Coordinates of C-alpha atoms and ligand atoms in Angstrom, one line a residue:
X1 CA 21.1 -17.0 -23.9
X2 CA 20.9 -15.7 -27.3
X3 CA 18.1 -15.8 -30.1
X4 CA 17.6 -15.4 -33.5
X5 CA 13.8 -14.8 -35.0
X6 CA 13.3 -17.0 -37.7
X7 CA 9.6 -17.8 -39.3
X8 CA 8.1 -15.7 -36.5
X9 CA 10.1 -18.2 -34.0
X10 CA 12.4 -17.9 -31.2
X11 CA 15.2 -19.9 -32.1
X12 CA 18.1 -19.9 -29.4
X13 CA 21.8 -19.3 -31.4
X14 CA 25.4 -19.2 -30.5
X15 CA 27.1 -16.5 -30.9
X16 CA 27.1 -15.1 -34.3
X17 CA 26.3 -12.1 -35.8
X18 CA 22.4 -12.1 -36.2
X19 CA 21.6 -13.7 -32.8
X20 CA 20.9 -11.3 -29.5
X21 CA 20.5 -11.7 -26.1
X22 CA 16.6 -11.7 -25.7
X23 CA 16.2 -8.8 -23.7
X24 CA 17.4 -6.8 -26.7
X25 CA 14.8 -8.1 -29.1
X26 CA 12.3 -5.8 -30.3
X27 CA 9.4 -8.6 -29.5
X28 CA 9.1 -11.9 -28.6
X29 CA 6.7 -14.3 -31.1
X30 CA 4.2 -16.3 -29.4
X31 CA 3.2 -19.6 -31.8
X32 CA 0.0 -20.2 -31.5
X33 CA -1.1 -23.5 -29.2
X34 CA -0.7 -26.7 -31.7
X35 CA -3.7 -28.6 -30.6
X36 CA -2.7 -32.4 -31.1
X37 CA 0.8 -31.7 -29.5
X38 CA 1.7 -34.0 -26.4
X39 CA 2.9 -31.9 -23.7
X40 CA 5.2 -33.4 -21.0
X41 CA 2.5 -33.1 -17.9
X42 CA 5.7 -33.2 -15.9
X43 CA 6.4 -29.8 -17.7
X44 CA 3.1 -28.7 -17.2
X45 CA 2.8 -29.2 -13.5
X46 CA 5.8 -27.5 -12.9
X47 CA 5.4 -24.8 -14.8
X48 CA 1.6 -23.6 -15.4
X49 CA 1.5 -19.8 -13.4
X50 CA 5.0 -19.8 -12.9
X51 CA 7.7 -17.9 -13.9
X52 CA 11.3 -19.8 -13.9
X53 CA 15.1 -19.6 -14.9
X54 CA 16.2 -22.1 -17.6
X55 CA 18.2 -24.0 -14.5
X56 CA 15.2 -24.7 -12.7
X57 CA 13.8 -26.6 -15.1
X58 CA 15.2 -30.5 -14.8
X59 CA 13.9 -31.0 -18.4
X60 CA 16.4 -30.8 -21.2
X61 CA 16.2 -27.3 -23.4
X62 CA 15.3 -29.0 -26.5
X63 CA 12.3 -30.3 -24.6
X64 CA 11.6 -26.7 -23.8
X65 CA 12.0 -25.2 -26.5
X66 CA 9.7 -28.0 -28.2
X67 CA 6.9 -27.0 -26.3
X68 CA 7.8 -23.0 -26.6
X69 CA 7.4 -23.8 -30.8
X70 CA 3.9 -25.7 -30.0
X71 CA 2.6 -23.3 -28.4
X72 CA 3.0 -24.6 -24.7
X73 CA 5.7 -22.7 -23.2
X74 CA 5.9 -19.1 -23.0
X75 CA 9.4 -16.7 -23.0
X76 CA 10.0 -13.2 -21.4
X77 CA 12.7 -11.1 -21.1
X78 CA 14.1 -11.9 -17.3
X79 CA 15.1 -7.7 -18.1
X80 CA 13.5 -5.2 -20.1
X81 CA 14.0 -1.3 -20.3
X82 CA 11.5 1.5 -19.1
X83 CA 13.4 4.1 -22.2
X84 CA 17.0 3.2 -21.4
X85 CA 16.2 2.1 -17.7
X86 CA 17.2 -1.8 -16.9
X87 CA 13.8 -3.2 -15.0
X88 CA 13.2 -6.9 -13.6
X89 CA 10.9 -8.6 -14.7
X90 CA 10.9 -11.0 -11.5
X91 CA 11.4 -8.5 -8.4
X92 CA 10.6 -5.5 -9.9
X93 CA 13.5 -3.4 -9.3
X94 CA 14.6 0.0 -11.0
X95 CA 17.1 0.9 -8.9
X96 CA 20.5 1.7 -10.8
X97 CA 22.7 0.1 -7.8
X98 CA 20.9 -3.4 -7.6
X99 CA 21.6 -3.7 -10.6
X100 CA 25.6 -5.0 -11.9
X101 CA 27.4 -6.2 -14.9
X102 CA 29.4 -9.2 -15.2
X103 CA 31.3 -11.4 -18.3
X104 CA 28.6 -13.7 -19.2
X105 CA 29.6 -16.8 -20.3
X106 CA 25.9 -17.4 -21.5
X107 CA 25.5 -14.7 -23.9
X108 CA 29.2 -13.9 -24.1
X109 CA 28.8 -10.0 -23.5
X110 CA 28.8 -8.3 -20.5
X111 CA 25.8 -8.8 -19.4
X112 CA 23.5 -7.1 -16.4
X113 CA 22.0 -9.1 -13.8
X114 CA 19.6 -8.0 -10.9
X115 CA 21.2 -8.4 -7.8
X116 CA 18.0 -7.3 -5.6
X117 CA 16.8 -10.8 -6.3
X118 CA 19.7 -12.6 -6.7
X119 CA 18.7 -15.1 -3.8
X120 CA 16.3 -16.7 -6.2
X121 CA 19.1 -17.2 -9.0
X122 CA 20.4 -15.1 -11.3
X123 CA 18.4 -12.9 -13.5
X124 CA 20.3 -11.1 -16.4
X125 CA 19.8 -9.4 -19.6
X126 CA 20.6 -13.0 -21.4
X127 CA 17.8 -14.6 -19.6
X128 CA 14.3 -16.5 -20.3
X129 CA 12.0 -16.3 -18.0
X130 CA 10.2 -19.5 -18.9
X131 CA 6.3 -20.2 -17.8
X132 CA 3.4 -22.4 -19.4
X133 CA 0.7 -21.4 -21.9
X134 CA -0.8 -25.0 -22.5
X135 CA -3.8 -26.5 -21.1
X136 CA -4.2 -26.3 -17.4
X137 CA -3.9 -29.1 -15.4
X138 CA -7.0 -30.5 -14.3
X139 CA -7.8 -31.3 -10.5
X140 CA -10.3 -33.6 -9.3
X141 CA -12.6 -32.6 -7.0
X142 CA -13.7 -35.0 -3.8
X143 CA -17.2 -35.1 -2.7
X144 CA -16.9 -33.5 0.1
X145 CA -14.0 -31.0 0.1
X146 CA -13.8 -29.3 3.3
X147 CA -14.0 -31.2 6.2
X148 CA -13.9 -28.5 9.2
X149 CA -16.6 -28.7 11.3
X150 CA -16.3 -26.1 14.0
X151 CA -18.7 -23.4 14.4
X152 CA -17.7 -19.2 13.8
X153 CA -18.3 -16.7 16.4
X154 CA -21.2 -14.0 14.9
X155 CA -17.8 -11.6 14.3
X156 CA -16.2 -14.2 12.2
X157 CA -19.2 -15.4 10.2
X158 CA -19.9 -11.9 9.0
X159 CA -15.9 -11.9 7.8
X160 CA -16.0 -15.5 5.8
X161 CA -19.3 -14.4 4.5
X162 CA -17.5 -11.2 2.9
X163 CA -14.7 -13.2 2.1
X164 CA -16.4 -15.8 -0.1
X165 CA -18.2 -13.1 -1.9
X166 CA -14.8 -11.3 -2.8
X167 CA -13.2 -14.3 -3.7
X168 CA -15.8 -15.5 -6.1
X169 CA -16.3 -11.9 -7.5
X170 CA -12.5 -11.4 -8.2
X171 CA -12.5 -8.4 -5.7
X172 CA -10.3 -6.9 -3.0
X173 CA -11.3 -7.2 0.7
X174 CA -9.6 -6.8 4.1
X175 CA -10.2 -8.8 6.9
X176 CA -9.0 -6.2 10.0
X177 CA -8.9 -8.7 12.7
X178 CA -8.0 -8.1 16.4
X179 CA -5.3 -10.7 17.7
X180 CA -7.2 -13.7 18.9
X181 CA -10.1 -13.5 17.1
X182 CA -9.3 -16.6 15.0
X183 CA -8.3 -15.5 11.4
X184 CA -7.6 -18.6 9.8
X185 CA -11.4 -20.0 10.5
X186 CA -12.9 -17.3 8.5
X187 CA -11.0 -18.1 5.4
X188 CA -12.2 -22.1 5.1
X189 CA -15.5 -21.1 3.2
X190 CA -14.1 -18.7 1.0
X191 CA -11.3 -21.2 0.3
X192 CA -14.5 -24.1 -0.2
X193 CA -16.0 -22.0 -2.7
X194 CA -12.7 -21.1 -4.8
X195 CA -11.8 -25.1 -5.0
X196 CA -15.6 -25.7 -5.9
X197 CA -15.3 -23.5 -8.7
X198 CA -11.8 -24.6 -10.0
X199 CA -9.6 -21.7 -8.7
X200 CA -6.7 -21.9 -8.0
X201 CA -5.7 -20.4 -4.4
X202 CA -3.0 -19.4 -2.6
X203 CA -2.4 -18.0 0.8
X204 CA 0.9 -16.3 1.3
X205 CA 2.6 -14.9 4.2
X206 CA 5.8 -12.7 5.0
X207 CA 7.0 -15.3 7.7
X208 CA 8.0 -18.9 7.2
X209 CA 6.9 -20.0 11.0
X210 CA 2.7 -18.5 9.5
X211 CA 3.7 -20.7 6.5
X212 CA 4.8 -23.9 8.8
X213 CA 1.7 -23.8 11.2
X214 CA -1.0 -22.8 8.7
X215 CA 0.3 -25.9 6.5
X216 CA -1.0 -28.8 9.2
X217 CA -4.1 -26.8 9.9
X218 CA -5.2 -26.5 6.2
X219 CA -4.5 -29.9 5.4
X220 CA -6.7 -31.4 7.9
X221 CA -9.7 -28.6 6.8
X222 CA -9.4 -29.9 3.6
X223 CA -7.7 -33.2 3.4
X224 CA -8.5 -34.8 0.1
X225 CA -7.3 -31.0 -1.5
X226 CA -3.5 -31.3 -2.5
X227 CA -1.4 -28.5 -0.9
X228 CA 2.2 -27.3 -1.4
X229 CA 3.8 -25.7 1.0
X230 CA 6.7 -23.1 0.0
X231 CA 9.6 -21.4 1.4
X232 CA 13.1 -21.3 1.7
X233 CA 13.8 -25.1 1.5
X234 CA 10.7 -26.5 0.6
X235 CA 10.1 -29.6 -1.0
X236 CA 7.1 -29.2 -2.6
X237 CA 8.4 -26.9 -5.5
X238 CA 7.9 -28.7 -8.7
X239 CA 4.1 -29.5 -7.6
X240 CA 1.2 -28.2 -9.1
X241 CA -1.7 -27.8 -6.3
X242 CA -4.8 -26.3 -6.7
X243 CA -4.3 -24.7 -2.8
X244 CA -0.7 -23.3 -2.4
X245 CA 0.7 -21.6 1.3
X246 CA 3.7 -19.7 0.4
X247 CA 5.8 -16.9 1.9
X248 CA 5.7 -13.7 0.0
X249 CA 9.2 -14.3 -1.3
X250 CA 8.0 -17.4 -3.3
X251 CA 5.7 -15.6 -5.4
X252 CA 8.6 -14.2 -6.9
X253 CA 8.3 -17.6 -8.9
X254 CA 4.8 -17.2 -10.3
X255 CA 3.1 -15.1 -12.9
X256 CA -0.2 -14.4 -13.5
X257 CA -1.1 -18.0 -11.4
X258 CA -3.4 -17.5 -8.9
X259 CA -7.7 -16.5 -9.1
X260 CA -7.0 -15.4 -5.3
X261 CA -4.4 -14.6 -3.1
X262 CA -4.9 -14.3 0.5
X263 CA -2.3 -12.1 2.3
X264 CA -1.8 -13.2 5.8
X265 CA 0.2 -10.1 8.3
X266 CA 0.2 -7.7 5.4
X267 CA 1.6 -5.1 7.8
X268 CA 4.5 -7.2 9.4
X269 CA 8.1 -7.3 8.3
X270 CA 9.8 -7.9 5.5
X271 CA 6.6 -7.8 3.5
X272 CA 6.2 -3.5 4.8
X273 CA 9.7 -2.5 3.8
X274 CA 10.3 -4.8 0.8
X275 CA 8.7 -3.3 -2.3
X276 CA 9.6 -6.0 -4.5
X277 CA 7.0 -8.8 -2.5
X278 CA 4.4 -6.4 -3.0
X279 CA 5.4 -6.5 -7.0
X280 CA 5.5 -10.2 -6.2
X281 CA 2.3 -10.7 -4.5
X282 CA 0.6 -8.4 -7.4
X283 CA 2.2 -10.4 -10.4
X284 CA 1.3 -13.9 -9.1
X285 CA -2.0 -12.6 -9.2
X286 CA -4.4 -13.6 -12.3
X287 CA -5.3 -10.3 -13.9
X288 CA -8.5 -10.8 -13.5
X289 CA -8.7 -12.3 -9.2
X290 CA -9.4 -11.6 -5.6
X291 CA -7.0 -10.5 -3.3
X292 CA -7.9 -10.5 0.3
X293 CA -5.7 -9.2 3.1
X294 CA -5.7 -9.9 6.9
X295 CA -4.4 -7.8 9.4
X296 CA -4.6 -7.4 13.1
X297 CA -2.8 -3.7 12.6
X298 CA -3.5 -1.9 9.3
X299 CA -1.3 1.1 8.6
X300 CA -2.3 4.9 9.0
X301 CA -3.3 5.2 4.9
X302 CA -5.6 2.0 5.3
X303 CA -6.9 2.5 8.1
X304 CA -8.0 6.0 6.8
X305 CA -9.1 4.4 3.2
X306 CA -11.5 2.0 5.5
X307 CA -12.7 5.4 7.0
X308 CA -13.5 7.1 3.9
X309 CA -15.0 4.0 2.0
X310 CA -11.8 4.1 -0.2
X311 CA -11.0 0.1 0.9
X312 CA -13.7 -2.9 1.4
X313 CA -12.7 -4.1 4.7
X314 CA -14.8 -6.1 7.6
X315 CA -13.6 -5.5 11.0
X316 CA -13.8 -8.6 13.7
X317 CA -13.3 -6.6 16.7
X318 CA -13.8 -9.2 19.3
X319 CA -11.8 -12.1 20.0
X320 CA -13.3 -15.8 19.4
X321 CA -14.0 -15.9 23.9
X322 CA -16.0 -13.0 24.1
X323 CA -14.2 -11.1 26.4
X324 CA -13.0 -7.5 25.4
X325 CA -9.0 -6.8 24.3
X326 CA -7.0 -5.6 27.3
X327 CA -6.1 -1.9 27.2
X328 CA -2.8 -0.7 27.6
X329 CA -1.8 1.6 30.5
X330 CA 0.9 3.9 30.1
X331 CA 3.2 4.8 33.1
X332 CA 5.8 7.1 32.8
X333 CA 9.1 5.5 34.1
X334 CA 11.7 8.9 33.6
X335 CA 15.3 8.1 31.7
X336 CA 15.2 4.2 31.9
X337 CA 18.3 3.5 29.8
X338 CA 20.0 6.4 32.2
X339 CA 19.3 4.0 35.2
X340 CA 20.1 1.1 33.0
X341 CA 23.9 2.4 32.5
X342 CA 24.1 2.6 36.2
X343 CA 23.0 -0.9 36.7
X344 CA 19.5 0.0 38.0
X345 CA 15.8 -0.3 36.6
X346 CA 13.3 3.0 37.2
X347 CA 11.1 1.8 40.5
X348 CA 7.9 1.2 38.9
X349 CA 9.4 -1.0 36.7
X350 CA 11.0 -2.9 38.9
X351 CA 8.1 -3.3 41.2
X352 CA 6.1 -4.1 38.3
X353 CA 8.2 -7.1 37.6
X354 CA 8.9 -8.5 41.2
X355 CA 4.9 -8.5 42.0
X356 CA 4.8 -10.9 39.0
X357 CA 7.7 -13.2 39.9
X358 CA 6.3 -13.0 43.8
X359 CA 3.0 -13.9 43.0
X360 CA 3.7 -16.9 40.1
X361 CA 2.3 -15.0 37.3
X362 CA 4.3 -15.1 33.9
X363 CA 5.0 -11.8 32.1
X364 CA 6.6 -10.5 28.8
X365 CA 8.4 -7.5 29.1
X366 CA 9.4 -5.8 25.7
X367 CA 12.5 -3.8 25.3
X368 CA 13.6 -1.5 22.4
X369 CA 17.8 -3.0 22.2
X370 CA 19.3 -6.1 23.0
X371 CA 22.4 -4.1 25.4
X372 CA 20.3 -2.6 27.7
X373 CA 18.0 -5.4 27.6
X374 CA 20.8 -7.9 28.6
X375 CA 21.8 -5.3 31.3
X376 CA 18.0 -5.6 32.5
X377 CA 18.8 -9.2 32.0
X378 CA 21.5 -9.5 34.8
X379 CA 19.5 -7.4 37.7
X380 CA 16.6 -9.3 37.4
X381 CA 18.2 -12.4 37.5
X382 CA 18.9 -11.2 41.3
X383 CA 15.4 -11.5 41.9
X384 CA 15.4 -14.9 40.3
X385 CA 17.6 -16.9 38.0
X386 CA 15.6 -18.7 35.8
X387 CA 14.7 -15.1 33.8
X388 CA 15.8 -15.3 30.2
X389 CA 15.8 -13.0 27.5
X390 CA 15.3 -13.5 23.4
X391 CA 16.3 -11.8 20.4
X392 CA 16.2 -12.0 16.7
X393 CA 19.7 -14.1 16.4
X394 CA 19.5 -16.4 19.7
X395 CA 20.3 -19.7 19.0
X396 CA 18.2 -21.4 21.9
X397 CA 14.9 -18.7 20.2
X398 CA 12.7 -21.3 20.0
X399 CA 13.7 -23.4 23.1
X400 CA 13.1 -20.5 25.2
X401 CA 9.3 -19.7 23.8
X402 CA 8.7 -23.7 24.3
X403 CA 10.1 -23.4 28.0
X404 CA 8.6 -20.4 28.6
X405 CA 5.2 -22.4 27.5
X406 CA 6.0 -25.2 29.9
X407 CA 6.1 -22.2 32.5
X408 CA 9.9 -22.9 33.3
X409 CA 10.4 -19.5 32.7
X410 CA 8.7 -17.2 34.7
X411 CA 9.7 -13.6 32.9
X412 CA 11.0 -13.8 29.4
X413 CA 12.8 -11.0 28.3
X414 CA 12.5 -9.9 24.5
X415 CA 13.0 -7.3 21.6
X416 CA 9.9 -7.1 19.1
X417 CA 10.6 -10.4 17.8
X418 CA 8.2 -11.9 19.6
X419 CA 5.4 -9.2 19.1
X420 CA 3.6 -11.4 16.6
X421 CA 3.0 -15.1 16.5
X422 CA 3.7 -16.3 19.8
X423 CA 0.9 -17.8 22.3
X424 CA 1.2 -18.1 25.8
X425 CA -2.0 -18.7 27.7
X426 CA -1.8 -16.4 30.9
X427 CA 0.6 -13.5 30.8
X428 CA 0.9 -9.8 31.7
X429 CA 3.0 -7.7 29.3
X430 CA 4.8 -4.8 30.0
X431 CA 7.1 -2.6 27.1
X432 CA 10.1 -0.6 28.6
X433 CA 11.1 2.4 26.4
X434 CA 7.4 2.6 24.6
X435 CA 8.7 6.0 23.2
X436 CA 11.1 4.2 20.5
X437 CA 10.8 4.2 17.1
X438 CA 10.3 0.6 17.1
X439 CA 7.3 0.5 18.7
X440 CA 5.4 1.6 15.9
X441 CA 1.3 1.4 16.4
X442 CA 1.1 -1.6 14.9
X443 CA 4.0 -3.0 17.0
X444 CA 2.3 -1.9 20.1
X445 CA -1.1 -3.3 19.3
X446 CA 0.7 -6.6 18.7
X447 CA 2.3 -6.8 22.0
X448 CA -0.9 -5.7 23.4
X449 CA -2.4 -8.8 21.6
X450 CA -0.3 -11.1 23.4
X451 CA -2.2 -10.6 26.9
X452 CA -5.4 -12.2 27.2
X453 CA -5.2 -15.0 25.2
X454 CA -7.0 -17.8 26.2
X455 CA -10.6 -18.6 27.5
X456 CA -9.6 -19.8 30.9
X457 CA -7.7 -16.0 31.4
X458 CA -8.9 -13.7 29.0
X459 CA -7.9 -11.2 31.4
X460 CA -3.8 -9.8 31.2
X461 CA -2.4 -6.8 32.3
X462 CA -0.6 -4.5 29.7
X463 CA 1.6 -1.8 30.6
X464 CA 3.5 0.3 28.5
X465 CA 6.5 1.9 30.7
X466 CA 8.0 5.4 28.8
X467 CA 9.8 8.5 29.2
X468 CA 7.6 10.2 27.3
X469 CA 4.2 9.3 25.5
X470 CA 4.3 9.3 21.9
X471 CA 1.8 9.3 18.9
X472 CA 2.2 5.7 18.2
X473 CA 1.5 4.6 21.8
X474 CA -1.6 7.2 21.5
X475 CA -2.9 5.4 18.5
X476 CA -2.7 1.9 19.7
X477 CA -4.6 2.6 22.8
X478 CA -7.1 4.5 20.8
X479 CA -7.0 1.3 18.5
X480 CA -7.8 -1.0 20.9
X481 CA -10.6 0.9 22.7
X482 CA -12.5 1.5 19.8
X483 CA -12.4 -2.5 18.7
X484 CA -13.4 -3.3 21.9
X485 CA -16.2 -0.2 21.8
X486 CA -17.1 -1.9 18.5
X487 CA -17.9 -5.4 20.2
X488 CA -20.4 -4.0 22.6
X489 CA -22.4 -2.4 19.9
X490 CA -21.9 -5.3 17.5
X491 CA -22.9 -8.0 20.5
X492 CA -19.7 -9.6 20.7
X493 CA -18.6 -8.8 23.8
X494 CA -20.4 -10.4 27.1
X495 CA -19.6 -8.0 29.1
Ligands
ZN501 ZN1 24.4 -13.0 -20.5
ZN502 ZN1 15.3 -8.9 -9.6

């Protein structure tokens, strides 16, 4: 779209020779909030802390544009320059080649457009970013607003404890969290006291599956709370909610919305690689809020800013059963994928497996590539035929995990897609080719998570099979032992 500034206004133009695409306007006038104007709620509830394109707003522009002059309704640049350097306003990007040119029928020049967020709709240099500057809606509290009544393990208390203060103090805390040790419990308090005290809250994840099975559990914690639920497809977008559960790549929408954000897997994919959710998860923030992160695996740098008192953290280093984290044992099984091109698995791998399948006892076995897992795939099968494998892009994914739940399935084959997330009450797990790259030390300590589960067999075997011990293997071991070295001094551990 293009603008002219008339009486300290925005006013949007055709073309002609005074009007200018608004990212080449030297500012952009705010008008001051008109007190007696009557705001569309409908406006204001889709819009207050959010950041969206002209076409996501099912409200005519003059309607907009109304509220923009009375103050309501605020315009950015969707693309502003650093110097002469094109920058997003919505993803963040810098980067010369995500960003293209195209004949704009909008602005009728050739306009640039972000391509790095493209997913979300087109940003270019013709467009508004449009959020709310009116009053806020208001939310009604119920009497009672959380209704969870289960009890915390001592480990978890101390976490929601920390939690609550960081949320109410607008500060930064991580929740470092061994798998099993019931996250989600520690955050109801914290999330209690934000709603008390009319914040608004949102917990936001990289994965939509976090997203789908946090939804139920929060809503019946806190049932009388309105909560939206957002990801790709969602149909709670135009709703305003004083509790919102998002994946990372919907805060792309917001601005400045949120007095705290809790950040659910902070080290799992795409949220590690992609910069821009990071940009996203920082802008949705309120400039003054809490941010508190949860993690099972932090990275190298935070795990060394927790040992320096560089990061607030709390560690939970027992699970919510008492009984300490299996520790992986590392057997060296020579050139693997050798013996995999000749149709053959190393002998203490294969052994490994049969014991399991003779004696009933389900297992995981981790591999680094879906060819020389499918190869593994067909000897097995010789031992029994109702062994499957999963990866990323099978079809029958989830039917597999379900039937391998049912116990149908007595060894499921998989590549790290099924490091994080997935519970199965009484497994051994094995890796094969722990010396990849994929297996990063969080990776490792994830799969390791997976053994051990549940309170009737907290015990599980984990084995990591390699040719070759490396770093990241060394780390996660050392990981693990020290959490559970933790839990004995701390008294969470019974034995
Ligand atoms: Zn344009
Ligand atoms: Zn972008």
């Amino acid at each position: 779209m293009r603008f002219i500034i008339k009486n300290n206004l925005l006013i949007p133009a055709t073309i002609q020779e005074d009007s200018l695409p608004i990212s080449k306007l030297s500012s952009i006038p705010q008008p001051p909030l008109h007190p007696t104007f009557s705001y569309n709620p409908d406006l204001q509830q889709l819009l207050t802390g959010k950041q969206l394109l002209p076409e996501d707003i099912p409200f005519p522009f003059e309607e907009i544009q109304s509220h923009y002059e009375n103050g309501c309704i605020t315009y950015r640049s969707g693309i502003y320059y650093e110097g002469k350097k094109p920058v997003c306003a919505r993803c963040g990007n810098k980067e010369a080649h995500w960003f293209a040119a195209y004949p704009c029928s909008r602005c009728g020049e050739t306009c640039l457009y972000c391509r790095h967020c493209i997913m979300m709709g087109r940003i270019s240099a013709c467009t508004a970013l449009i959020g709310w500057s009116g009053p806020v809606p208001d939310t009604k509290l119920p009497a009672t607003i959380k209704h969870w009544q289960g009890t915390l393990s001592k480990g978890q208390q101390v976490a929601s404890d920390h939690v609550t203060t960081a949320i109410l103090h607008n500060q930064e805390h991580l929740v470092w969290a061994v798998c099993g040790a019931g996250k989600t419990e520690v955050l109801f308090a914290g999330i209690e006291a934000a709603l008390a005290a009319k914040k608004r809250i949102c917990i936001a994840t990289p994965r939509t599956d976090v997203v789908l099975e946090l939804t139920p559990r929060l809503k019946s914690a806190f049932p009388e709370i309105k909560i939206v639920s957002l990801y790709g497809g969602s149909k709670d977008r135009h709703v305003y909610a004083p509790l919102t559960i998002a994946t990372t790549h919907q805060l792309l929408r917001f601005y400045q919305a949120f007095d705290a954000i809790i950040l659910d897997e902070v080290d799992a994919f795409p949220y590690t690689v992609e910069e821009s959710l990071q940009y996203a998860a920082i802008q949705a923030r309120k400039p003054s809020s809490a941010m508190i992160y949860l993690t099972a695996t932090p990275n190298q740098k935070w795990q060394r800013e927790c040992r320096t008192g560089k990061r607030a953290f709390t560690t939970i280093p027992a699970r919510f059963h008492r009984h300490p984290l299996p520790v992986p044992k590392f057997e060296w099984c020579g050139n693997w994928q050798k013996q995999l091109q000749k149709n053959k698995l190393p002998a203490n791998v294969l052994r490994w497996i049969a014991e399991r399948i003779y004696a009933n006892k389900q297992a995981l076995v981790f591999f680094p590539h879906i060819p020389l897992m499918e190869k593994a795939l067909l000897i097995l099968r010789q031992l029994d035929t109702s062994v499957e494998a999963v990866h990323a892009e099978d079809p029958d994914r989830k039917e597999k995990v379900l039937r391998m739940r049912a116990k149908e399935i007595p060894l499921l084959l998989t590549t790290t897609i099924l490091e994080r997330g997935v519970t199965f009450p009484n497994i051994d797990v094995a890796v094969v080719g722990a010396e990849d790259a994929v297996f990063s030390e969080s990776a490792l300590v994830q799969i390791a998570g997976r053994a051990g589960r549940s309170k009737d067999y907290p015990e599980g075997v984990v084995t990591y099979f390699h040719y070759g011990k490396t770093e990241e293997m060394i780390r996660a071991k050392k990981q693990i032992v020290s959490m559970n070295r933790e839990g004995i001094k701390r008294e969470l551990l019974d034995k």
